[in-house]
């Protein structure tokens, strides 16, 4: 009996020893990971510069696997994503890498990767629901305004095509509320004006129009719907009628332009008489 117990204990000891020997060989401390990752990353970049993409991929994958504590892990996942994204036959692999990136590194360039994944699903796989989910994720992560706005534009396109105008308005409001110091608010209020007009909510369109601060901006001056909304509620606004006429003329509706200009001129004369 003692012999059996001794044999079992010896077996356990051998297994534990093998485990620690294997762990010592495989496991690297965070400090060692950073050193190794820096060396490997430079090596991978040189392979890329020489056009040896296969070797570069192997090195980037090695960094991802062996050096999770390193800064180069994020860089390697980022590189791998775009290498695979640029190859039509490797788009599934790109999505796999993208999911890994969003799992571990989303706070760094998450909006960019989520947007690009959304584009793959929308353009190449025609999976619109997956694309919408990723565009929303890109907006939610808020890592860089450029990719948030690109996601917004992609979502707007999808929702306009589906006739979901209320969703477009929600997105415009999201952009205004979250990035008001980094965008031109007037542009997004104008988009809301057009959206409300399209679904017949004319009063809401007018309320949105009143939020626009500068009527002299080109995109405001040249938007006929904006001036239609204003003149619909401000019947005696000669300036608004004149701008509406200008837009009719610019779009080639010369007869309508002349009629509106006459109305603007009459209103202007009345204003002068009141003074």
PDB file of C-alpha atoms in Angstrom:
ATOM      1  CA  UNK A   1       0.000   0.000   0.000  1.00  0.00           C
ATOM      2  CA  UNK A   2       2.796   2.386   0.948  1.00  0.00           C
ATOM      3  CA  UNK A   3       4.490   1.588  -2.347  1.00  0.00           C
ATOM      4  CA  UNK A   4       1.363   2.543  -4.286  1.00  0.00           C
ATOM      5  CA  UNK A   5       0.996   5.840  -2.396  1.00  0.00           C
ATOM      6  CA  UNK A   6       4.672   6.619  -2.932  1.00  0.00           C
ATOM      7  CA  UNK A   7       4.305   5.884  -6.632  1.00  0.00           C
ATOM      8  CA  UNK A   8       1.289   8.191  -6.892  1.00  0.00           C
ATOM      9  CA  UNK A   9       3.120  10.994  -5.078  1.00  0.00           C
ATOM     10  CA  UNK A  10       6.153  10.606  -7.328  1.00  0.00           C
ATOM     11  CA  UNK A  11       3.871  10.736 -10.387  1.00  0.00           C
ATOM     12  CA  UNK A  12       2.200  13.922  -9.136  1.00  0.00           C
ATOM     13  CA  UNK A  13       5.593  15.470  -8.417  1.00  0.00           C
ATOM     14  CA  UNK A  14       6.781  14.667 -11.948  1.00  0.00           C
ATOM     15  CA  UNK A  15       3.620  16.193 -13.474  1.00  0.00           C
ATOM     16  CA  UNK A  16       4.000  19.366 -11.394  1.00  0.00           C
ATOM     17  CA  UNK A  17       7.674  19.626 -12.357  1.00  0.00           C
ATOM     18  CA  UNK A  18       6.851  19.236 -16.049  1.00  0.00           C
ATOM     19  CA  UNK A  19       4.124  21.891 -15.715  1.00  0.00           C
ATOM     20  CA  UNK A  20       6.471  24.449 -14.168  1.00  0.00           C
ATOM     21  CA  UNK A  21       9.266  23.676 -16.639  1.00  0.00           C
ATOM     22  CA  UNK A  22       6.829  24.093 -19.540  1.00  0.00           C
ATOM     23  CA  UNK A  23       5.362  27.262 -17.999  1.00  0.00           C
ATOM     24  CA  UNK A  24       8.815  28.720 -17.524  1.00  0.00           C
ATOM     25  CA  UNK A  25       9.625  28.130 -21.176  1.00  0.00           C
ATOM     26  CA  UNK A  26       6.302  29.445 -22.500  1.00  0.00           C
ATOM     27  CA  UNK A  27       5.338  32.197 -20.053  1.00  0.00           C
ATOM     28  CA  UNK A  28       7.032  35.569 -20.250  1.00  0.00           C
ATOM     29  CA  UNK A  29       6.750  38.283 -17.639  1.00  0.00           C
ATOM     30  CA  UNK A  30       5.123  41.559 -18.799  1.00  0.00           C
ATOM     31  CA  UNK A  31       8.552  43.217 -18.890  1.00  0.00           C
ATOM     32  CA  UNK A  32      10.022  40.473 -21.074  1.00  0.00           C
ATOM     33  CA  UNK A  33       6.939  40.555 -23.302  1.00  0.00           C
ATOM     34  CA  UNK A  34       7.465  44.261 -23.954  1.00  0.00           C
ATOM     35  CA  UNK A  35      11.112  43.760 -24.873  1.00  0.00           C
ATOM     36  CA  UNK A  36      10.367  40.808 -27.146  1.00  0.00           C
ATOM     37  CA  UNK A  37       7.391  42.552 -28.761  1.00  0.00           C
ATOM     38  CA  UNK A  38       9.430  45.651 -29.594  1.00  0.00           C
ATOM     39  CA  UNK A  39      12.085  43.522 -31.313  1.00  0.00           C
ATOM     40  CA  UNK A  40       9.563  41.396 -33.192  1.00  0.00           C
ATOM     41  CA  UNK A  41       7.549  44.404 -34.314  1.00  0.00           C
ATOM     42  CA  UNK A  42      10.572  46.030 -35.936  1.00  0.00           C
ATOM     43  CA  UNK A  43      11.308  42.715 -37.626  1.00  0.00           C
ATOM     44  CA  UNK A  44       7.753  42.486 -38.970  1.00  0.00           C
ATOM     45  CA  UNK A  45       7.901  46.038 -40.319  1.00  0.00           C
ATOM     46  CA  UNK A  46      11.089  45.231 -42.211  1.00  0.00           C
ATOM     47  CA  UNK A  47       9.421  42.184 -43.769  1.00  0.00           C
ATOM     48  CA  UNK A  48       6.539  44.424 -44.858  1.00  0.00           C
ATOM     49  CA  UNK A  49       8.912  46.971 -46.356  1.00  0.00           C
ATOM     50  CA  UNK A  50      10.540  44.201 -48.379  1.00  0.00           C
ATOM     51  CA  UNK A  51       7.129  42.998 -49.553  1.00  0.00           C
ATOM     52  CA  UNK A  52       7.328  39.709 -47.674  1.00  0.00           C
ATOM     53  CA  UNK A  53       3.816  39.899 -46.232  1.00  0.00           C
ATOM     54  CA  UNK A  54       3.608  36.224 -45.254  1.00  0.00           C
ATOM     55  CA  UNK A  55       6.599  36.507 -42.938  1.00  0.00           C
ATOM     56  CA  UNK A  56       5.288  39.799 -41.566  1.00  0.00           C
ATOM     57  CA  UNK A  57       1.951  38.145 -40.775  1.00  0.00           C
ATOM     58  CA  UNK A  58       3.676  35.301 -38.922  1.00  0.00           C
ATOM     59  CA  UNK A  59       5.612  37.753 -36.767  1.00  0.00           C
ATOM     60  CA  UNK A  60       2.567  39.928 -36.033  1.00  0.00           C
ATOM     61  CA  UNK A  61       0.616  36.812 -35.045  1.00  0.00           C
ATOM     62  CA  UNK A  62       3.475  35.756 -32.774  1.00  0.00           C
ATOM     63  CA  UNK A  63       3.332  39.121 -31.007  1.00  0.00           C
ATOM     64  CA  UNK A  64      -0.431  38.800 -30.509  1.00  0.00           C
ATOM     65  CA  UNK A  65      -0.066  35.297 -29.086  1.00  0.00           C
ATOM     66  CA  UNK A  66       3.060  35.632 -26.939  1.00  0.00           C
ATOM     67  CA  UNK A  67       3.049  39.293 -25.886  1.00  0.00           C
ATOM     68  CA  UNK A  68      -0.472  40.257 -24.742  1.00  0.00           C
ATOM     69  CA  UNK A  69       0.915  42.722 -22.184  1.00  0.00           C
ATOM     70  CA  UNK A  70       2.778  44.747 -24.813  1.00  0.00           C
ATOM     71  CA  UNK A  71       1.808  47.928 -26.644  1.00  0.00           C
ATOM     72  CA  UNK A  72       2.778  46.181 -29.880  1.00  0.00           C
ATOM     73  CA  UNK A  73      -0.091  43.730 -29.477  1.00  0.00           C
ATOM     74  CA  UNK A  74      -2.551  46.473 -30.422  1.00  0.00           C
ATOM     75  CA  UNK A  75      -0.314  47.602 -33.285  1.00  0.00           C
ATOM     76  CA  UNK A  76      -0.026  44.035 -34.557  1.00  0.00           C
ATOM     77  CA  UNK A  77      -3.774  43.406 -34.447  1.00  0.00           C
ATOM     78  CA  UNK A  78      -4.289  46.707 -36.263  1.00  0.00           C
ATOM     79  CA  UNK A  79      -1.749  45.746 -38.943  1.00  0.00           C
ATOM     80  CA  UNK A  80      -3.192  42.253 -39.352  1.00  0.00           C
ATOM     81  CA  UNK A  81      -6.714  43.604 -39.723  1.00  0.00           C
ATOM     82  CA  UNK A  82      -5.789  45.844 -42.646  1.00  0.00           C
ATOM     83  CA  UNK A  83      -3.565  43.239 -44.306  1.00  0.00           C
ATOM     84  CA  UNK A  84      -6.480  40.794 -44.378  1.00  0.00           C
ATOM     85  CA  UNK A  85      -9.074  43.481 -45.178  1.00  0.00           C
ATOM     86  CA  UNK A  86      -7.230  44.360 -48.393  1.00  0.00           C
ATOM     87  CA  UNK A  87      -7.547  40.769 -49.633  1.00  0.00           C
ATOM     88  CA  UNK A  88     -11.041  39.818 -50.811  1.00  0.00           C
ATOM     89  CA  UNK A  89     -10.435  36.144 -50.055  1.00  0.00           C
ATOM     90  CA  UNK A  90      -9.357  36.950 -46.486  1.00  0.00           C
ATOM     91  CA  UNK A  91     -12.265  39.122 -45.355  1.00  0.00           C
ATOM     92  CA  UNK A  92     -13.485  36.486 -42.880  1.00  0.00           C
ATOM     93  CA  UNK A  93     -10.035  36.480 -41.319  1.00  0.00           C
ATOM     94  CA  UNK A  94     -10.152  40.282 -41.162  1.00  0.00           C
ATOM     95  CA  UNK A  95     -13.452  40.089 -39.278  1.00  0.00           C
ATOM     96  CA  UNK A  96     -11.962  37.514 -36.901  1.00  0.00           C
ATOM     97  CA  UNK A  97      -9.014  39.821 -36.172  1.00  0.00           C
ATOM     98  CA  UNK A  98     -11.401  42.761 -35.862  1.00  0.00           C
ATOM     99  CA  UNK A  99     -13.456  40.965 -33.216  1.00  0.00           C
ATOM    100  CA  UNK A 100     -10.270  40.209 -31.319  1.00  0.00           C
ATOM    101  CA  UNK A 101      -9.240  43.859 -31.566  1.00  0.00           C
ATOM    102  CA  UNK A 102     -12.587  45.070 -30.222  1.00  0.00           C
ATOM    103  CA  UNK A 103     -12.395  42.552 -27.394  1.00  0.00           C
ATOM    104  CA  UNK A 104      -8.952  43.605 -26.163  1.00  0.00           C
ATOM    105  CA  UNK A 105      -8.076  47.028 -27.599  1.00  0.00           C
ATOM    106  CA  UNK A 106     -11.356  48.839 -28.321  1.00  0.00           C
ATOM    107  CA  UNK A 107     -10.421  51.915 -26.271  1.00  0.00           C
ATOM    108  CA  UNK A 108      -7.514  52.737 -28.586  1.00  0.00           C
ATOM    109  CA  UNK A 109      -8.861  52.661 -32.160  1.00  0.00           C
ATOM    110  CA  UNK A 110     -12.145  50.875 -31.620  1.00  0.00           C
ATOM    111  CA  UNK A 111     -14.306  53.295 -33.623  1.00  0.00           C
ATOM    112  CA  UNK A 112     -12.112  52.851 -36.688  1.00  0.00           C
ATOM    113  CA  UNK A 113     -12.072  49.047 -36.563  1.00  0.00           C
ATOM    114  CA  UNK A 114     -15.809  48.811 -35.837  1.00  0.00           C
ATOM    115  CA  UNK A 115     -16.563  51.111 -38.788  1.00  0.00           C
ATOM    116  CA  UNK A 116     -14.336  49.134 -41.166  1.00  0.00           C
ATOM    117  CA  UNK A 117     -15.928  45.862 -40.047  1.00  0.00           C
ATOM    118  CA  UNK A 118     -19.326  47.403 -40.679  1.00  0.00           C
ATOM    119  CA  UNK A 119     -18.223  48.306 -44.199  1.00  0.00           C
ATOM    120  CA  UNK A 120     -17.152  44.705 -44.854  1.00  0.00           C
ATOM    121  CA  UNK A 121     -20.550  43.393 -43.745  1.00  0.00           C
ATOM    122  CA  UNK A 122     -22.484  46.068 -45.682  1.00  0.00           C
ATOM    123  CA  UNK A 123     -20.545  46.118 -48.947  1.00  0.00           C
ATOM    124  CA  UNK A 124     -19.223  42.574 -49.339  1.00  0.00           C
ATOM    125  CA  UNK A 125     -21.623  40.371 -47.374  1.00  0.00           C
ATOM    126  CA  UNK A 126     -24.807  42.501 -47.642  1.00  0.00           C
ATOM    127  CA  UNK A 127     -25.504  41.765 -43.969  1.00  0.00           C
ATOM    128  CA  UNK A 128     -27.096  45.079 -43.067  1.00  0.00           C
ATOM    129  CA  UNK A 129     -28.093  44.248 -39.473  1.00  0.00           C
ATOM    130  CA  UNK A 130     -24.507  43.279 -38.596  1.00  0.00           C
ATOM    131  CA  UNK A 131     -23.262  46.453 -40.277  1.00  0.00           C
ATOM    132  CA  UNK A 132     -25.722  48.627 -38.336  1.00  0.00           C
ATOM    133  CA  UNK A 133     -24.640  47.030 -35.056  1.00  0.00           C
ATOM    134  CA  UNK A 134     -20.972  47.769 -35.787  1.00  0.00           C
ATOM    135  CA  UNK A 135     -21.614  51.351 -36.926  1.00  0.00           C
ATOM    136  CA  UNK A 136     -23.494  51.947 -33.680  1.00  0.00           C
ATOM    137  CA  UNK A 137     -20.594  50.430 -31.747  1.00  0.00           C
ATOM    138  CA  UNK A 138     -18.173  52.765 -33.529  1.00  0.00           C
ATOM    139  CA  UNK A 139     -20.292  55.744 -32.480  1.00  0.00           C
ATOM    140  CA  UNK A 140     -20.591  54.482 -28.911  1.00  0.00           C
ATOM    141  CA  UNK A 141     -16.844  53.874 -28.467  1.00  0.00           C
ATOM    142  CA  UNK A 142     -16.060  57.524 -29.363  1.00  0.00           C
ATOM    143  CA  UNK A 143     -12.340  56.934 -29.945  1.00  0.00           C
ATOM    144  CA  UNK A 144     -11.998  59.343 -32.888  1.00  0.00           C
ATOM    145  CA  UNK A 145     -14.468  61.799 -34.378  1.00  0.00           C
ATOM    146  CA  UNK A 146     -13.554  60.975 -38.003  1.00  0.00           C
ATOM    147  CA  UNK A 147     -14.774  57.375 -37.663  1.00  0.00           C
ATOM    148  CA  UNK A 148     -17.817  58.313 -35.624  1.00  0.00           C
ATOM    149  CA  UNK A 149     -18.957  60.681 -38.376  1.00  0.00           C
ATOM    150  CA  UNK A 150     -18.220  58.087 -41.069  1.00  0.00           C
ATOM    151  CA  UNK A 151     -20.344  55.589 -39.145  1.00  0.00           C
ATOM    152  CA  UNK A 152     -23.090  58.185 -38.830  1.00  0.00           C
ATOM    153  CA  UNK A 153     -23.001  58.805 -42.588  1.00  0.00           C
ATOM    154  CA  UNK A 154     -23.171  55.075 -43.338  1.00  0.00           C
ATOM    155  CA  UNK A 155     -26.107  54.647 -40.954  1.00  0.00           C
ATOM    156  CA  UNK A 156     -27.866  57.668 -42.461  1.00  0.00           C
ATOM    157  CA  UNK A 157     -27.539  56.139 -45.911  1.00  0.00           C
ATOM    158  CA  UNK A 158     -29.010  52.843 -44.704  1.00  0.00           C
ATOM    159  CA  UNK A 159     -31.894  54.480 -42.821  1.00  0.00           C
ATOM    160  CA  UNK A 160     -32.732  56.897 -45.637  1.00  0.00           C
ATOM    161  CA  UNK A 161     -32.879  53.942 -48.027  1.00  0.00           C
ATOM    162  CA  UNK A 162     -35.191  52.128 -45.604  1.00  0.00           C
ATOM    163  CA  UNK A 163     -37.318  55.240 -45.030  1.00  0.00           C
ATOM    164  CA  UNK A 164     -36.476  55.263 -41.299  1.00  0.00           C
ATOM    165  CA  UNK A 165     -36.220  59.034 -41.035  1.00  0.00           C
ATOM    166  CA  UNK A 166     -36.839  59.115 -37.268  1.00  0.00           C
ATOM    167  CA  UNK A 167     -33.655  57.064 -36.832  1.00  0.00           C
ATOM    168  CA  UNK A 168     -31.718  59.627 -38.866  1.00  0.00           C
ATOM    169  CA  UNK A 169     -33.012  62.404 -36.602  1.00  0.00           C
ATOM    170  CA  UNK A 170     -31.937  60.443 -33.516  1.00  0.00           C
ATOM    171  CA  UNK A 171     -28.435  60.104 -34.950  1.00  0.00           C
ATOM    172  CA  UNK A 172     -28.234  63.799 -35.791  1.00  0.00           C
ATOM    173  CA  UNK A 173     -29.198  64.605 -32.201  1.00  0.00           C
ATOM    174  CA  UNK A 174     -26.609  62.120 -30.913  1.00  0.00           C
ATOM    175  CA  UNK A 175     -23.886  63.925 -32.871  1.00  0.00           C
ATOM    176  CA  UNK A 176     -25.066  67.366 -31.707  1.00  0.00           C
ATOM    177  CA  UNK A 177     -25.311  66.374 -28.043  1.00  0.00           C
ATOM    178  CA  UNK A 178     -22.013  64.511 -27.853  1.00  0.00           C
ATOM    179  CA  UNK A 179     -19.723  66.501 -30.157  1.00  0.00           C
ATOM    180  CA  UNK A 180     -21.105  70.042 -30.184  1.00  0.00           C
ATOM    181  CA  UNK A 181     -17.671  71.584 -29.567  1.00  0.00           C
ATOM    182  CA  UNK A 182     -16.075  69.673 -32.469  1.00  0.00           C
ATOM    183  CA  UNK A 183     -18.658  69.951 -35.247  1.00  0.00           C
ATOM    184  CA  UNK A 184     -20.681  72.574 -37.096  1.00  0.00           C
ATOM    185  CA  UNK A 185     -24.013  72.251 -35.269  1.00  0.00           C
ATOM    186  CA  UNK A 186     -25.837  74.211 -37.964  1.00  0.00           C
ATOM    187  CA  UNK A 187     -25.101  71.460 -40.493  1.00  0.00           C
ATOM    188  CA  UNK A 188     -26.759  68.764 -38.364  1.00  0.00           C
ATOM    189  CA  UNK A 189     -29.711  70.987 -37.452  1.00  0.00           C
ATOM    190  CA  UNK A 190     -30.205  71.528 -41.191  1.00  0.00           C
ATOM    191  CA  UNK A 191     -30.220  67.760 -41.747  1.00  0.00           C
ATOM    192  CA  UNK A 192     -32.962  67.536 -39.128  1.00  0.00           C
ATOM    193  CA  UNK A 193     -34.932  70.273 -40.915  1.00  0.00           C
ATOM    194  CA  UNK A 194     -34.829  68.221 -44.133  1.00  0.00           C
ATOM    195  CA  UNK A 195     -35.686  64.998 -42.290  1.00  0.00           C
ATOM    196  CA  UNK A 196     -38.728  66.476 -40.494  1.00  0.00           C
ATOM    197  CA  UNK A 197     -39.900  68.068 -43.752  1.00  0.00           C
ATOM    198  CA  UNK A 198     -39.668  64.716 -45.517  1.00  0.00           C
ATOM    199  CA  UNK A 199     -41.988  63.016 -43.017  1.00  0.00           C
ATOM    200  CA  UNK A 200     -44.437  65.924 -42.943  1.00  0.00           C
ATOM    201  CA  UNK A 201     -43.555  67.276 -39.486  1.00  0.00           C
ATOM    202  CA  UNK A 202     -43.387  70.866 -40.667  1.00  0.00           C
ATOM    203  CA  UNK A 203     -43.655  72.482 -37.220  1.00  0.00           C
ATOM    204  CA  UNK A 204     -40.770  70.363 -35.941  1.00  0.00           C
ATOM    205  CA  UNK A 205     -38.807  71.325 -39.049  1.00  0.00           C
ATOM    206  CA  UNK A 206     -39.383  75.000 -38.229  1.00  0.00           C
ATOM    207  CA  UNK A 207     -38.341  74.545 -34.589  1.00  0.00           C
ATOM    208  CA  UNK A 208     -35.142  72.898 -35.821  1.00  0.00           C
ATOM    209  CA  UNK A 209     -34.574  75.676 -38.371  1.00  0.00           C
ATOM    210  CA  UNK A 210     -34.691  78.286 -35.587  1.00  0.00           C
ATOM    211  CA  UNK A 211     -31.731  76.544 -33.929  1.00  0.00           C
ATOM    212  CA  UNK A 212     -29.510  77.389 -36.910  1.00  0.00           C
ATOM    213  CA  UNK A 213     -27.353  80.345 -35.912  1.00  0.00           C
ATOM    214  CA  UNK A 214     -25.904  81.527 -39.227  1.00  0.00           C
ATOM    215  CA  UNK A 215     -28.158  81.764 -42.285  1.00  0.00           C
ATOM    216  CA  UNK A 216     -25.253  83.020 -44.414  1.00  0.00           C
ATOM    217  CA  UNK A 217     -23.433  79.690 -44.496  1.00  0.00           C
ATOM    218  CA  UNK A 218     -23.363  78.299 -48.034  1.00  0.00           C
ATOM    219  CA  UNK A 219     -25.045  75.002 -47.142  1.00  0.00           C
ATOM    220  CA  UNK A 220     -27.904  76.956 -45.515  1.00  0.00           C
ATOM    221  CA  UNK A 221     -28.261  79.562 -48.264  1.00  0.00           C
ATOM    222  CA  UNK A 222     -28.424  76.850 -50.937  1.00  0.00           C
ATOM    223  CA  UNK A 223     -30.939  74.563 -49.193  1.00  0.00           C
ATOM    224  CA  UNK A 224     -34.360  75.212 -50.703  1.00  0.00           C
ATOM    225  CA  UNK A 225     -36.201  73.136 -48.079  1.00  0.00           C
ATOM    226  CA  UNK A 226     -34.854  75.376 -45.318  1.00  0.00           C
ATOM    227  CA  UNK A 227     -36.311  78.480 -46.986  1.00  0.00           C
ATOM    228  CA  UNK A 228     -39.596  76.708 -47.701  1.00  0.00           C
ATOM    229  CA  UNK A 229     -39.879  75.935 -43.989  1.00  0.00           C
ATOM    230  CA  UNK A 230     -39.068  79.508 -42.945  1.00  0.00           C
ATOM    231  CA  UNK A 231     -41.514  81.111 -45.395  1.00  0.00           C
ATOM    232  CA  UNK A 232     -44.203  78.640 -44.356  1.00  0.00           C
ATOM    233  CA  UNK A 233     -44.193  80.153 -40.847  1.00  0.00           C
ATOM    234  CA  UNK A 234     -42.790  83.632 -41.436  1.00  0.00           C
ATOM    235  CA  UNK A 235     -45.120  84.871 -44.147  1.00  0.00           C
ATOM    236  CA  UNK A 236     -43.851  88.453 -44.014  1.00  0.00           C
ATOM    237  CA  UNK A 237     -40.116  87.675 -44.024  1.00  0.00           C
ATOM    238  CA  UNK A 238     -38.996  89.339 -47.264  1.00  0.00           C
ATOM    239  CA  UNK A 239     -35.411  88.096 -46.899  1.00  0.00           C
ATOM    240  CA  UNK A 240     -36.567  84.463 -46.605  1.00  0.00           C
ATOM    241  CA  UNK A 241     -38.813  84.816 -49.671  1.00  0.00           C
ATOM    242  CA  UNK A 242     -35.955  86.335 -51.660  1.00  0.00           C
ATOM    243  CA  UNK A 243     -33.660  83.444 -50.675  1.00  0.00           C
ATOM    244  CA  UNK A 244     -36.365  80.964 -51.669  1.00  0.00           C
ATOM    245  CA  UNK A 245     -36.568  82.668 -55.060  1.00  0.00           C
ATOM    246  CA  UNK A 246     -32.788  82.490 -55.438  1.00  0.00           C
ATOM    247  CA  UNK A 247     -32.899  78.743 -54.833  1.00  0.00           C
ATOM    248  CA  UNK A 248     -35.699  78.198 -57.336  1.00  0.00           C
ATOM    249  CA  UNK A 249     -33.643  80.095 -59.912  1.00  0.00           C
ATOM    250  CA  UNK A 250     -30.465  78.177 -59.046  1.00  0.00           C
ATOM    251  CA  UNK A 251     -32.306  74.888 -59.562  1.00  0.00           C
ATOM    252  CA  UNK A 252     -33.665  75.994 -62.940  1.00  0.00           C
ATOM    253  CA  UNK A 253     -37.243  76.900 -61.920  1.00  0.00           C
ATOM    254  CA  UNK A 254     -37.195  80.403 -63.376  1.00  0.00           C
ATOM    255  CA  UNK A 255     -40.962  81.056 -63.432  1.00  0.00           C
ATOM    256  CA  UNK A 256     -41.340  80.042 -59.782  1.00  0.00           C
ATOM    257  CA  UNK A 257     -38.327  82.196 -58.928  1.00  0.00           C
ATOM    258  CA  UNK A 258     -39.862  85.295 -60.561  1.00  0.00           C
ATOM    259  CA  UNK A 259     -43.144  84.791 -58.722  1.00  0.00           C
ATOM    260  CA  UNK A 260     -41.422  84.421 -55.352  1.00  0.00           C
ATOM    261  CA  UNK A 261     -39.130  87.393 -56.016  1.00  0.00           C
ATOM    262  CA  UNK A 262     -42.205  89.578 -56.737  1.00  0.00           C
ATOM    263  CA  UNK A 263     -43.667  88.537 -53.389  1.00  0.00           C
ATOM    264  CA  UNK A 264     -40.359  89.330 -51.652  1.00  0.00           C
ATOM    265  CA  UNK A 265     -40.245  92.775 -53.290  1.00  0.00           C
ATOM    266  CA  UNK A 266     -43.813  93.606 -52.237  1.00  0.00           C
ATOM    267  CA  UNK A 267     -43.056  92.603 -48.646  1.00  0.00           C
ATOM    268  CA  UNK A 268     -39.902  94.700 -48.670  1.00  0.00           C
ATOM    269  CA  UNK A 269     -41.882  97.757 -49.830  1.00  0.00           C
ATOM    270  CA  UNK A 270     -44.426  97.219 -47.053  1.00  0.00           C
ATOM    271  CA  UNK A 271     -41.578  97.046 -44.525  1.00  0.00           C
ATOM    272  CA  UNK A 272     -40.230 100.383 -45.779  1.00  0.00           C
ATOM    273  CA  UNK A 273     -43.675 102.012 -45.564  1.00  0.00           C
ATOM    274  CA  UNK A 274     -44.039 100.878 -41.939  1.00  0.00           C
ATOM    275  CA  UNK A 275     -40.760 102.598 -41.103  1.00  0.00           C
TER     276      UNK A 275
END
